[in-house]
Tab-separated table of C-alpha atoms and ligand atoms in Angstrom:
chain	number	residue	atom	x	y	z
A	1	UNK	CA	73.972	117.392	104.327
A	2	UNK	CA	77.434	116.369	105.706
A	3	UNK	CA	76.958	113.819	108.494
A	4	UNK	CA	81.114	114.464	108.672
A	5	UNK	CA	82.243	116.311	111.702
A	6	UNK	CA	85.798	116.988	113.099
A	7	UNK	CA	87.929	114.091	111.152
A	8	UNK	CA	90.964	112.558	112.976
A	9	UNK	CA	93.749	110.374	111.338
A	10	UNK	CA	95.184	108.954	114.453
A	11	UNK	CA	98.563	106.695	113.001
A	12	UNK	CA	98.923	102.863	114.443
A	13	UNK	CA	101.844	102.399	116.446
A	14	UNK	CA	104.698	100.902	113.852
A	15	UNK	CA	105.455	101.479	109.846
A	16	UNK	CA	102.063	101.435	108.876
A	17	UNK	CA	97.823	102.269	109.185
A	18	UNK	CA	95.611	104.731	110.312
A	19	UNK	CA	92.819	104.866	112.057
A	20	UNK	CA	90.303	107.864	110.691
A	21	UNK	CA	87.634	108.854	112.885
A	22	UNK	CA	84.858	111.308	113.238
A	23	UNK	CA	83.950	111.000	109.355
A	24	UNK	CA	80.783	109.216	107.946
A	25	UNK	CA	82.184	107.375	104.486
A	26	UNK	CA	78.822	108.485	103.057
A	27	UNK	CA	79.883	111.543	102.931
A	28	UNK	CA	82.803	110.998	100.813
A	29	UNK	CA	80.759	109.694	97.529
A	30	UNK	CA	80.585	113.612	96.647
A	31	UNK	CA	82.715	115.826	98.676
A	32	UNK	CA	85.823	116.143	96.559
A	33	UNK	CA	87.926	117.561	99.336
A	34	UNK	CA	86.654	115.140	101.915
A	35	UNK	CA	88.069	112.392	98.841
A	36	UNK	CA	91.375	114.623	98.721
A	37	UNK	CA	91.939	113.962	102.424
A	38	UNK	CA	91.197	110.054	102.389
A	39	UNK	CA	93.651	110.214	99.441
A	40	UNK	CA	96.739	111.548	100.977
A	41	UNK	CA	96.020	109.724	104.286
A	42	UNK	CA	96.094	106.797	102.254
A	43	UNK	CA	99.240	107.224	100.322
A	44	UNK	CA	100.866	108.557	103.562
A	45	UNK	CA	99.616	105.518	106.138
A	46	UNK	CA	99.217	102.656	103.550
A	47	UNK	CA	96.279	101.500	104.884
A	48	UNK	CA	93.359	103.388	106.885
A	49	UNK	CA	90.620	102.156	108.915
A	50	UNK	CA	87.105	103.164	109.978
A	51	UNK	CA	85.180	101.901	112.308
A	52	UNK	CA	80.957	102.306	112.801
A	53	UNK	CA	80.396	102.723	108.985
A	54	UNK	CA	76.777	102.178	107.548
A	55	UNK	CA	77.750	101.816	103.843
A	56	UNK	CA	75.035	100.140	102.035
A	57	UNK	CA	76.088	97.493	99.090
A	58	UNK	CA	75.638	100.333	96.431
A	59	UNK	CA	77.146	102.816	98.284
A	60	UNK	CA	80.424	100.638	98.649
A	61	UNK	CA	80.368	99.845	95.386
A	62	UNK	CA	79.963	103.970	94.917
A	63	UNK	CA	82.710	104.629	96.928
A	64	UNK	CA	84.889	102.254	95.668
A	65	UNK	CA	84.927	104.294	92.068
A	66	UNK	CA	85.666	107.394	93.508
A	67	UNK	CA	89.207	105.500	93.600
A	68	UNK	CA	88.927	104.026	90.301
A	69	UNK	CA	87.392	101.405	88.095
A	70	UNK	CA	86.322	98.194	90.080
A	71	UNK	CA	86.822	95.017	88.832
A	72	UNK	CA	84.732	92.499	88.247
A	73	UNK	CA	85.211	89.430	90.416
A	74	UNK	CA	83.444	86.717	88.814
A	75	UNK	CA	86.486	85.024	88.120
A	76	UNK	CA	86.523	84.024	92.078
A	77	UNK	CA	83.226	83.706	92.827
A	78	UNK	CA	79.863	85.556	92.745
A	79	UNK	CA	77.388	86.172	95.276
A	80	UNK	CA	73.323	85.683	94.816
A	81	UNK	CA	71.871	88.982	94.566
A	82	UNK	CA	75.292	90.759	94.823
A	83	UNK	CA	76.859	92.771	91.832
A	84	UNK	CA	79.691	91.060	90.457
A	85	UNK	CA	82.302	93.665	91.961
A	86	UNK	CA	81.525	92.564	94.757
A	87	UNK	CA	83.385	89.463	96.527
A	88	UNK	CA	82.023	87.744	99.872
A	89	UNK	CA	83.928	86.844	101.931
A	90	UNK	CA	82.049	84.661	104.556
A	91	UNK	CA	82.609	82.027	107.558
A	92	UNK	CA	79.215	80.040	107.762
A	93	UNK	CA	79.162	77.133	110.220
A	94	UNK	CA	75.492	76.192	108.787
A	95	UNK	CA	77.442	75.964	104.770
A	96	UNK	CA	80.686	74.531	106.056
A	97	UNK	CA	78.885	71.466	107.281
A	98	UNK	CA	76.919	70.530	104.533
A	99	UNK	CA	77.971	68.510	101.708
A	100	UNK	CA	76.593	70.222	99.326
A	101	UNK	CA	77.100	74.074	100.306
A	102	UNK	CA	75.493	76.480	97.413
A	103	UNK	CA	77.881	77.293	94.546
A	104	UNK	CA	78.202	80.982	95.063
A	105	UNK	CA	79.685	79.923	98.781
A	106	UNK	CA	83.161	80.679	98.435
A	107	UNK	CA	84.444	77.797	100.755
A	108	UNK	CA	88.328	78.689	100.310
A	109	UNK	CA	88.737	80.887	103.667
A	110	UNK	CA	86.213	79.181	105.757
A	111	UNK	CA	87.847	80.181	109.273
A	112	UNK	CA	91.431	79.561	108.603
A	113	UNK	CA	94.098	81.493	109.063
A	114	UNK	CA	94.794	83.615	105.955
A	115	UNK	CA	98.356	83.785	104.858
A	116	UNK	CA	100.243	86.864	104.048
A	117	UNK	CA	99.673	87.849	100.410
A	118	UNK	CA	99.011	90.848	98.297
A	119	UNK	CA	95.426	90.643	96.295
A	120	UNK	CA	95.196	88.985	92.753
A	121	UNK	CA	99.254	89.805	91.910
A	122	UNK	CA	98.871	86.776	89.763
A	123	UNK	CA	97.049	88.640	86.956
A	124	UNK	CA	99.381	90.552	84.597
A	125	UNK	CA	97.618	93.860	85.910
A	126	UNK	CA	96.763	93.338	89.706
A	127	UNK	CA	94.634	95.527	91.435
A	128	UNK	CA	95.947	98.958	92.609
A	129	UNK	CA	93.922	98.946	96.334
A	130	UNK	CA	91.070	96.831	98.152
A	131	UNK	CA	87.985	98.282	99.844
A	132	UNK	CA	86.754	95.679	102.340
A	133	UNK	CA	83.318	96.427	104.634
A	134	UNK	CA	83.069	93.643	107.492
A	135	UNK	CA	79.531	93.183	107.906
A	136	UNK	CA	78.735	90.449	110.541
A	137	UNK	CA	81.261	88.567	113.400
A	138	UNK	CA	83.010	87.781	114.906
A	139	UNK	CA	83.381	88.553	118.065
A	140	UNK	CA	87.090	87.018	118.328
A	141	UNK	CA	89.367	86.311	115.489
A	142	UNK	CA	89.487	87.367	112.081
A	143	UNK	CA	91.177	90.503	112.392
A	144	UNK	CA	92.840	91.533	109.195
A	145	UNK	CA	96.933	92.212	109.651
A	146	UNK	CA	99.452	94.420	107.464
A	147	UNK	CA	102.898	95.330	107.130
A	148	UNK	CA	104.605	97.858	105.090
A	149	UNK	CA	106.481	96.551	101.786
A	150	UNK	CA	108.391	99.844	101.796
A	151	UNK	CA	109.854	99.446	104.877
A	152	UNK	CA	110.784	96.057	104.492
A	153	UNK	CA	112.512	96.835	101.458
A	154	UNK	CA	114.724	99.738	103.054
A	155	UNK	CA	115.196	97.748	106.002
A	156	UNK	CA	117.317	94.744	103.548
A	157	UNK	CA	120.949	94.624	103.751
A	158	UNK	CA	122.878	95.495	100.421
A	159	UNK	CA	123.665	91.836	99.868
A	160	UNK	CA	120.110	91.035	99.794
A	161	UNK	CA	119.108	94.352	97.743
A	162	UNK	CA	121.566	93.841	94.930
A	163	UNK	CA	120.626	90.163	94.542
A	164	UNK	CA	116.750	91.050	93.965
A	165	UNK	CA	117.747	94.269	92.109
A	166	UNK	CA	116.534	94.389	88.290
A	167	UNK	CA	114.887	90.971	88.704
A	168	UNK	CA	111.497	89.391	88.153
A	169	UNK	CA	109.541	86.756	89.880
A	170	UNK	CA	106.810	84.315	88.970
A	171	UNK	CA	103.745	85.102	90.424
A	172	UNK	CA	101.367	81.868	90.740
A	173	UNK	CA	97.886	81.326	91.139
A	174	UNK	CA	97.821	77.738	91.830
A	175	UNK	CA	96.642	78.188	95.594
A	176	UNK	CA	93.938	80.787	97.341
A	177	UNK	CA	95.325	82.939	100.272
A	178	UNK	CA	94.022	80.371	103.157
A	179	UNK	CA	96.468	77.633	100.476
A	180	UNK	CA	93.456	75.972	99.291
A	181	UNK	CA	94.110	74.647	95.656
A	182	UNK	CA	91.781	76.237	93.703
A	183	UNK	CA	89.031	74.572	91.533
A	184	UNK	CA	90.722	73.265	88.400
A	185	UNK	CA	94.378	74.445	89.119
A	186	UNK	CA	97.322	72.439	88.493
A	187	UNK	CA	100.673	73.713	90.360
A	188	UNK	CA	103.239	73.719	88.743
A	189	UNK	CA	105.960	70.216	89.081
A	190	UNK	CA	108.803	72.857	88.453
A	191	UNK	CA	107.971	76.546	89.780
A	192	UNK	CA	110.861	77.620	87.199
A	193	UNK	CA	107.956	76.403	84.525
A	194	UNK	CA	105.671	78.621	86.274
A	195	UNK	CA	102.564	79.872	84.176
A	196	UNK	CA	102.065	82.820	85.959
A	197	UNK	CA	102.420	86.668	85.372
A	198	UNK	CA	106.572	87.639	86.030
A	199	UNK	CA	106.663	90.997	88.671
A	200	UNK	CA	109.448	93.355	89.410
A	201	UNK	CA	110.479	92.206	92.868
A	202	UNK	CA	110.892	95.613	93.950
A	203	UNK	CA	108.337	98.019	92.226
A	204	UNK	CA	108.247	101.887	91.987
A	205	UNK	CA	104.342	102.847	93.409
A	206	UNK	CA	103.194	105.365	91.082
A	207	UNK	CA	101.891	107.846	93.352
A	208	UNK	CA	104.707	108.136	96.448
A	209	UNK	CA	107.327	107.543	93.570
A	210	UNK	CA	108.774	105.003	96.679
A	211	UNK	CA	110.251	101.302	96.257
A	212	UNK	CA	108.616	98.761	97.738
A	213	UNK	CA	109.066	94.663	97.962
A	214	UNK	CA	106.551	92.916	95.939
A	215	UNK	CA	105.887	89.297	96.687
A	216	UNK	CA	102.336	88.105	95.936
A	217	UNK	CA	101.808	84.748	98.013
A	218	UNK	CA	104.867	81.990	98.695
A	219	UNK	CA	103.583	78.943	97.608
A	220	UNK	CA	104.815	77.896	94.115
A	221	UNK	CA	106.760	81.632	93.401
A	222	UNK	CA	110.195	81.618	91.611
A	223	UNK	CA	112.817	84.386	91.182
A	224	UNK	CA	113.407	84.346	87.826
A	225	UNK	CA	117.349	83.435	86.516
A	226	UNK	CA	118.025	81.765	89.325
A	227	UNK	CA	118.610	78.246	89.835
A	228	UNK	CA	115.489	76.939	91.764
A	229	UNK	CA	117.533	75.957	95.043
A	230	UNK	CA	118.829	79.507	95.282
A	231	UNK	CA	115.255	81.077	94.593
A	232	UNK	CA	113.890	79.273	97.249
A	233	UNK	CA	116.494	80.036	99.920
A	234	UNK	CA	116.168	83.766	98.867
A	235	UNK	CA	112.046	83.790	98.907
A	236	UNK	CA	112.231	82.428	102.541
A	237	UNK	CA	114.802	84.969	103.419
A	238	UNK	CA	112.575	87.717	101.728
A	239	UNK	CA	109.396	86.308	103.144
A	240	UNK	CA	110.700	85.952	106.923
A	241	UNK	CA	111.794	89.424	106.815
A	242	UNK	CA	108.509	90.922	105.395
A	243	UNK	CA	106.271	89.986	108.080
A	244	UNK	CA	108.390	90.563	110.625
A	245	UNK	CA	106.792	91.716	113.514
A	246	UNK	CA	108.585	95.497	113.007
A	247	UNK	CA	106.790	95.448	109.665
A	248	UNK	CA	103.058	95.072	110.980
A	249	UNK	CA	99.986	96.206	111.902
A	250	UNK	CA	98.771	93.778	114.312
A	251	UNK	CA	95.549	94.585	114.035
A	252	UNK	CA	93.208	93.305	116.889
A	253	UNK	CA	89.740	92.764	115.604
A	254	UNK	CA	87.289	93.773	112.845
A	255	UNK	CA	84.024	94.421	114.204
A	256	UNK	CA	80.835	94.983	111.907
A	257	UNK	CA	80.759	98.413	110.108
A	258	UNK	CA	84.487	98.268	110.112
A	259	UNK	CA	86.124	99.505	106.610
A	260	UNK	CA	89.612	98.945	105.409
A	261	UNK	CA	91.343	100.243	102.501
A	262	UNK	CA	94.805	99.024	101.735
A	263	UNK	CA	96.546	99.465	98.703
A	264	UNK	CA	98.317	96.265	97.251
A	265	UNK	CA	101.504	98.217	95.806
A	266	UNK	CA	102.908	98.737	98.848
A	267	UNK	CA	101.462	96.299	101.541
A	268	UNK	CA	100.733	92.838	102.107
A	269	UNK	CA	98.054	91.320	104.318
A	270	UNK	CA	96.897	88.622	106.421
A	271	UNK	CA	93.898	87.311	108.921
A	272	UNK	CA	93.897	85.596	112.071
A	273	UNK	CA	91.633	82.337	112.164
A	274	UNK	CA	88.572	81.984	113.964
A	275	UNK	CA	86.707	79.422	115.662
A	276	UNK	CA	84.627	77.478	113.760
A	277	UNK	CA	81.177	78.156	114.793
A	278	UNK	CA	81.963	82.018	114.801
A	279	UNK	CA	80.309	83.203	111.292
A	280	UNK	CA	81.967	86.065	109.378
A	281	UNK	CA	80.788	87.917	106.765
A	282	UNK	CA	82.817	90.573	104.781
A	283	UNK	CA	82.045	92.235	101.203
A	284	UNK	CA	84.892	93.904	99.310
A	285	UNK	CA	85.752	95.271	95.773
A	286	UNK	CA	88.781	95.714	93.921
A	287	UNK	CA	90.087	98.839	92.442
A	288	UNK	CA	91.956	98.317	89.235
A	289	UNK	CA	95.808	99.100	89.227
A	290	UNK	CA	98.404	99.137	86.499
A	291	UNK	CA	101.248	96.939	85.615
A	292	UNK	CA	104.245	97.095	87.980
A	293	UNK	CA	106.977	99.398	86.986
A	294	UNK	CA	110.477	97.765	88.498
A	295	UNK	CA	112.483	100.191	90.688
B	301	OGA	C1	90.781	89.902	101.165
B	301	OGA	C2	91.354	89.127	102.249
B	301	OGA	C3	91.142	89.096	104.635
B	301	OGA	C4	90.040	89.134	105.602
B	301	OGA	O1	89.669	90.425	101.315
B	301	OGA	O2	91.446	90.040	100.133
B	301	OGA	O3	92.421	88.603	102.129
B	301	OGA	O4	90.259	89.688	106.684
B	301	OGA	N1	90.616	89.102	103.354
B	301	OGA	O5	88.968	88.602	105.295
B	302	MN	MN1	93.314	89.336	100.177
Protein backbone atom coordinates (compact mmCIF):
# COMPACT_ATOMS: atom_id res chain seq x y z
CA UNK A 1 0.00 0.00 0.00
CA UNK A 2 1.51 3.34 -1.23
CA UNK A 3 1.83 5.72 1.72
CA UNK A 4 2.98 8.21 -1.48
CA UNK A 5 0.51 10.88 -2.29
CA UNK A 6 0.77 13.96 -4.64
CA UNK A 7 4.83 14.28 -5.01
CA UNK A 8 6.33 17.80 -5.47
CA UNK A 9 9.96 18.61 -6.63
CA UNK A 10 10.05 22.17 -5.57
CA UNK A 11 13.90 23.49 -7.02
CA UNK A 12 16.21 25.58 -4.34
CA UNK A 13 16.76 28.97 -5.32
CA UNK A 14 20.39 28.94 -7.31
CA UNK A 15 22.30 26.16 -9.67
CA UNK A 16 21.42 23.39 -7.67
CA UNK A 17 18.87 20.94 -5.16
CA UNK A 18 15.52 20.02 -4.76
CA UNK A 19 13.38 19.69 -2.28
CA UNK A 20 10.76 16.54 -2.93
CA UNK A 21 7.79 16.47 -0.90
CA UNK A 22 4.61 14.61 -0.39
CA UNK A 23 6.43 11.11 -1.01
CA UNK A 24 7.18 8.47 1.76
CA UNK A 25 10.90 6.97 0.67
CA UNK A 26 9.39 3.64 1.76
CA UNK A 27 7.58 3.57 -0.93
CA UNK A 28 10.28 3.77 -3.38
CA UNK A 29 12.08 0.25 -2.37
CA UNK A 30 9.49 -1.31 -5.02
CA UNK A 31 7.67 1.11 -7.12
CA UNK A 32 9.79 1.25 -10.24
CA UNK A 33 8.19 4.39 -11.55
CA UNK A 34 8.19 6.11 -8.21
CA UNK A 35 12.41 5.10 -8.60
CA UNK A 36 12.15 6.54 -12.31
CA UNK A 37 11.01 9.89 -10.92
CA UNK A 38 13.67 10.18 -7.98
CA UNK A 39 16.07 9.32 -10.86
CA UNK A 40 15.56 12.09 -13.25
CA UNK A 41 14.97 14.60 -10.39
CA UNK A 42 18.24 13.63 -9.36
CA UNK A 43 20.20 13.91 -12.51
CA UNK A 44 18.22 17.15 -13.26
CA UNK A 45 18.70 19.00 -9.55
CA UNK A 46 22.01 17.31 -8.44
CA UNK A 47 20.99 16.82 -5.21
CA UNK A 48 17.34 16.27 -3.64
CA UNK A 49 16.10 16.46 -0.23
CA UNK A 50 13.35 15.00 1.95
CA UNK A 51 12.32 15.91 4.92
CA UNK A 52 10.01 13.70 7.75
CA UNK A 53 11.40 10.32 6.47
CA UNK A 54 11.04 7.15 8.77
CA UNK A 55 13.59 4.91 6.96
CA UNK A 56 14.64 2.21 9.20
CA UNK A 57 18.57 1.06 9.04
CA UNK A 58 17.59 -1.84 6.60
CA UNK A 59 15.40 0.02 4.69
CA UNK A 60 18.22 2.68 3.93
CA UNK A 61 20.45 0.26 3.26
CA UNK A 62 17.40 -1.15 0.79
CA UNK A 63 17.02 1.93 -0.77
CA UNK A 64 20.36 2.71 -1.25
CA UNK A 65 20.65 -0.47 -3.88
CA UNK A 66 17.89 0.48 -5.79
CA UNK A 67 20.74 3.03 -7.01
CA UNK A 68 23.41 0.59 -7.12
CA UNK A 69 25.87 -1.54 -5.24
CA UNK A 70 26.85 0.00 -1.76
CA UNK A 71 30.09 -0.06 -0.58
CA UNK A 72 31.43 -1.27 2.21
CA UNK A 73 32.85 1.31 4.60
CA UNK A 74 34.98 -0.47 6.92
CA UNK A 75 37.87 1.14 5.63
CA UNK A 76 36.64 4.44 7.69
CA UNK A 77 35.13 3.12 10.43
CA UNK A 78 32.38 0.69 11.56
CA UNK A 79 29.60 1.07 13.81
CA UNK A 80 28.52 -1.62 16.74
CA UNK A 81 25.55 -3.32 15.59
CA UNK A 82 25.50 -1.43 12.22
CA UNK A 83 26.14 -3.22 8.78
CA UNK A 84 29.30 -2.27 7.39
CA UNK A 85 27.66 -0.05 4.53
CA UNK A 86 26.75 1.88 6.78
CA UNK A 87 28.97 4.97 8.09
CA UNK A 88 28.01 7.10 11.34
CA UNK A 89 28.44 10.02 11.35
CA UNK A 90 27.98 11.37 14.98
CA UNK A 91 28.68 14.56 17.35
CA UNK A 92 28.68 13.08 21.00
CA UNK A 93 29.61 15.53 23.76
CA UNK A 94 29.52 12.41 26.35
CA UNK A 95 32.54 10.49 23.66
CA UNK A 96 34.32 13.70 22.80
CA UNK A 97 35.27 14.18 26.41
CA UNK A 98 36.55 11.05 27.33
CA UNK A 99 39.94 9.87 26.82
CA UNK A 100 39.28 6.86 25.82
CA UNK A 101 36.08 7.17 23.43
CA UNK A 102 35.06 3.49 21.96
CA UNK A 103 36.89 2.52 18.75
CA UNK A 104 33.97 2.40 16.42
CA UNK A 105 33.51 6.38 17.43
CA UNK A 106 34.55 8.04 14.44
CA UNK A 107 36.09 11.17 16.22
CA UNK A 108 37.25 12.97 12.82
CA UNK A 109 34.06 15.40 12.41
CA UNK A 110 33.24 15.85 15.99
CA UNK A 111 31.39 19.37 15.54
CA UNK A 112 33.68 21.11 13.21
CA UNK A 113 33.09 22.68 10.34
CA UNK A 114 33.35 20.26 7.39
CA UNK A 115 35.26 21.49 4.42
CA UNK A 116 34.12 21.38 0.90
CA UNK A 117 34.98 18.02 -0.67
CA UNK A 118 33.51 15.39 -2.86
CA UNK A 119 33.19 11.74 -1.01
CA UNK A 120 36.14 9.16 -1.13
CA UNK A 121 37.63 10.76 -4.74
CA UNK A 122 40.85 9.45 -3.38
CA UNK A 123 40.11 5.82 -4.33
CA UNK A 124 40.82 4.99 -8.00
CA UNK A 125 36.93 4.32 -8.37
CA UNK A 126 35.04 6.87 -6.05
CA UNK A 127 31.63 6.53 -5.31
CA UNK A 128 28.99 7.55 -7.93
CA UNK A 129 26.27 9.25 -5.15
CA UNK A 130 25.76 9.38 -1.19
CA UNK A 131 22.53 8.58 0.65
CA UNK A 132 22.73 10.30 4.04
CA UNK A 133 19.57 9.89 6.79
CA UNK A 134 20.13 12.51 9.75
CA UNK A 135 18.80 10.82 12.63
CA UNK A 136 19.20 12.93 15.86
CA UNK A 137 20.22 17.03 16.35
CA UNK A 138 20.78 19.40 16.20
CA UNK A 139 18.75 21.93 16.62
CA UNK A 140 21.32 24.64 15.13
CA UNK A 141 24.23 23.93 12.96
CA UNK A 142 25.21 21.14 10.96
CA UNK A 143 23.38 21.77 7.95
CA UNK A 144 24.91 20.07 4.98
CA UNK A 145 25.87 22.73 1.91
CA UNK A 146 26.35 22.10 -2.01
CA UNK A 147 27.26 23.72 -5.07
CA UNK A 148 27.09 22.65 -8.58
CA UNK A 149 30.53 21.45 -10.28
CA UNK A 150 28.83 21.95 -13.64
CA UNK A 151 28.18 25.30 -13.26
CA UNK A 152 31.32 26.22 -11.93
CA UNK A 153 32.98 24.73 -14.72
CA UNK A 154 30.90 26.73 -17.47
CA UNK A 155 31.11 29.69 -15.46
CA UNK A 156 35.50 29.63 -15.95
CA UNK A 157 36.99 31.97 -18.30
CA UNK A 158 38.82 30.36 -21.40
CA UNK A 159 42.19 31.11 -19.86
CA UNK A 160 41.36 29.09 -16.94
CA UNK A 161 39.48 26.25 -19.08
CA UNK A 162 42.31 25.62 -21.49
CA UNK A 163 44.89 25.48 -18.69
CA UNK A 164 42.91 22.54 -16.79
CA UNK A 165 41.83 21.06 -20.17
CA UNK A 166 43.17 17.34 -20.83
CA UNK A 167 44.86 17.35 -17.40
CA UNK A 168 44.93 15.21 -14.29
CA UNK A 169 45.23 15.90 -10.66
CA UNK A 170 46.41 14.04 -7.59
CA UNK A 171 43.80 13.20 -5.44
CA UNK A 172 45.10 12.66 -1.67
CA UNK A 173 43.86 11.00 1.21
CA UNK A 174 46.20 12.20 3.76
CA UNK A 175 43.47 14.34 5.68
CA UNK A 176 39.50 13.59 6.56
CA UNK A 177 36.96 16.28 5.34
CA UNK A 178 36.90 18.25 8.91
CA UNK A 179 41.34 18.15 7.95
CA UNK A 180 41.95 15.76 10.62
CA UNK A 181 45.06 13.57 9.65
CA UNK A 182 43.88 10.35 9.54
CA UNK A 183 45.10 7.35 11.67
CA UNK A 184 48.37 6.17 10.17
CA UNK A 185 48.64 8.68 7.18
CA UNK A 186 51.69 10.33 6.18
CA UNK A 187 51.17 13.54 3.77
CA UNK A 188 53.05 13.80 1.40
CA UNK A 189 56.66 16.37 1.84
CA UNK A 190 56.16 17.06 -2.00
CA UNK A 191 52.35 16.88 -3.24
CA UNK A 192 54.04 16.38 -6.85
CA UNK A 193 55.11 12.80 -5.08
CA UNK A 194 51.60 12.37 -4.25
CA UNK A 195 50.43 8.64 -3.67
CA UNK A 196 47.09 9.16 -4.51
CA UNK A 197 44.63 8.17 -7.37
CA UNK A 198 45.28 10.96 -10.59
CA UNK A 199 41.44 12.42 -11.78
CA UNK A 200 40.44 14.20 -14.89
CA UNK A 201 39.99 17.73 -13.61
CA UNK A 202 37.04 18.15 -15.62
CA UNK A 203 35.03 14.82 -16.00
CA UNK A 204 32.19 13.82 -18.45
CA UNK A 205 29.12 12.42 -15.83
CA UNK A 206 27.92 9.43 -17.48
CA UNK A 207 24.36 9.94 -17.29
CA UNK A 208 23.74 13.97 -18.27
CA UNK A 209 26.73 13.41 -20.76
CA UNK A 210 27.68 17.19 -19.02
CA UNK A 211 31.30 18.46 -17.88
CA UNK A 212 31.79 19.14 -14.62
CA UNK A 213 34.97 20.38 -12.29
CA UNK A 214 36.27 17.64 -10.21
CA UNK A 215 38.35 18.54 -7.22
CA UNK A 216 38.16 16.07 -4.31
CA UNK A 217 39.43 18.02 -1.08
CA UNK A 218 42.43 20.92 -1.21
CA UNK A 219 44.75 19.90 1.18
CA UNK A 220 47.83 18.11 -0.31
CA UNK A 221 46.17 17.99 -4.24
CA UNK A 222 48.51 18.64 -7.26
CA UNK A 223 47.72 19.33 -10.95
CA UNK A 224 49.70 17.08 -12.57
CA UNK A 225 52.69 18.58 -15.20
CA UNK A 226 52.81 21.50 -13.58
CA UNK A 227 55.45 22.93 -11.60
CA UNK A 228 54.17 22.83 -7.92
CA UNK A 229 54.10 26.79 -7.50
CA UNK A 230 51.83 27.06 -10.52
CA UNK A 231 49.51 24.09 -9.30
CA UNK A 232 48.96 25.69 -6.25
CA UNK A 233 48.11 29.18 -7.53
CA UNK A 234 45.69 27.44 -10.03
CA UNK A 235 43.94 25.01 -7.19
CA UNK A 236 43.21 28.21 -5.13
CA UNK A 237 41.91 29.93 -8.16
CA UNK A 238 39.77 26.76 -8.97
CA UNK A 239 38.80 26.24 -5.38
CA UNK A 240 37.69 30.03 -4.66
CA UNK A 241 35.58 29.92 -7.62
CA UNK A 242 33.80 26.57 -6.82
CA UNK A 243 32.22 27.51 -3.70
CA UNK A 244 31.37 30.64 -4.58
CA UNK A 245 28.38 31.71 -3.13
CA UNK A 246 26.52 31.65 -6.92
CA UNK A 247 27.50 27.99 -6.89
CA UNK A 248 25.57 26.86 -3.60
CA UNK A 249 22.97 25.53 -1.85
CA UNK A 250 23.09 27.16 1.39
CA UNK A 251 21.28 24.86 3.00
CA UNK A 252 19.83 25.94 6.46
CA UNK A 253 19.45 22.98 8.71
CA UNK A 254 19.07 19.17 8.75
CA UNK A 255 16.54 18.16 11.09
CA UNK A 256 15.95 14.36 12.08
CA UNK A 257 14.24 12.25 9.33
CA UNK A 258 15.89 14.50 6.86
CA UNK A 259 17.41 12.50 3.66
CA UNK A 260 19.89 13.76 1.17
CA UNK A 261 21.10 12.27 -1.91
CA UNK A 262 23.84 13.97 -3.81
CA UNK A 263 25.77 12.56 -6.40
CA UNK A 264 29.65 13.11 -6.16
CA UNK A 265 30.23 13.50 -10.10
CA UNK A 266 28.88 16.60 -10.27
CA UNK A 267 28.76 18.32 -6.76
CA UNK A 268 30.79 19.00 -3.88
CA UNK A 269 29.71 19.42 -0.28
CA UNK A 270 30.20 20.90 2.98
CA UNK A 271 28.68 21.31 6.79
CA UNK A 272 28.38 24.10 9.03
CA UNK A 273 29.86 23.46 12.65
CA UNK A 274 27.95 23.11 15.64
CA UNK A 275 28.25 23.82 19.15
CA UNK A 276 29.82 21.48 21.10
CA UNK A 277 27.36 20.09 23.43
CA UNK A 278 24.76 19.82 20.48
CA UNK A 279 24.95 15.87 19.58
CA UNK A 280 24.44 14.80 15.94
CA UNK A 281 23.88 11.70 14.63
CA UNK A 282 23.72 10.85 10.84
CA UNK A 283 23.95 7.28 9.01
CA UNK A 284 24.83 7.17 5.31
CA UNK A 285 25.94 4.66 2.56
CA UNK A 286 27.80 4.94 -0.49
CA UNK A 287 26.73 3.96 -3.88
CA UNK A 288 29.52 2.67 -6.03
CA UNK A 289 30.53 4.81 -9.17
CA UNK A 290 32.96 4.22 -11.99
CA UNK A 291 36.25 5.66 -12.90
CA UNK A 292 36.18 9.25 -14.18
CA UNK A 293 36.08 9.66 -17.87
CA UNK A 294 38.00 13.24 -18.69
CA UNK A 295 35.89 15.67 -20.78
C1 LIG B 1 29.36 12.91 4.45
C2 LIG B 1 29.63 14.25 4.94
C3 LIG B 1 28.36 15.98 5.98
C4 LIG B 1 27.38 16.07 7.08
O1 LIG B 1 28.43 12.26 4.94
O2 LIG B 1 30.05 12.47 3.52
O3 LIG B 1 30.53 14.89 4.49
O4 LIG B 1 26.51 16.94 6.98
N1 LIG B 1 28.79 14.67 5.87
O5 LIG B 1 27.50 15.30 8.03
MN1 LIG C 1 31.34 13.76 2.69
Amino acid sequence: MSRTRQVDIEPADGVLGAVVSGMDLRDALDDDALLATIKDAWAGHLVLEWRDQELSVEEHLALGRRFGDLEDMGHVATADGMPREVLVIENDPAKNESTAPPPDYLRGFQNKYVQWHSDQSYRPVPPMGSLFVQREGPVEGGATLFCSMYAAFEALDDDTKAKIAGREAIHDPSLNSANVLREGAIPPADVSQGKGPRHPLVRRHPVTGRAALYLGRRPYAYVCDYPVTESEVLLDTLWKHATDTRFVWQRRDNPPGTVLLWDNRCVMHARTELAASARRVAHRVQIAGEPPVMA
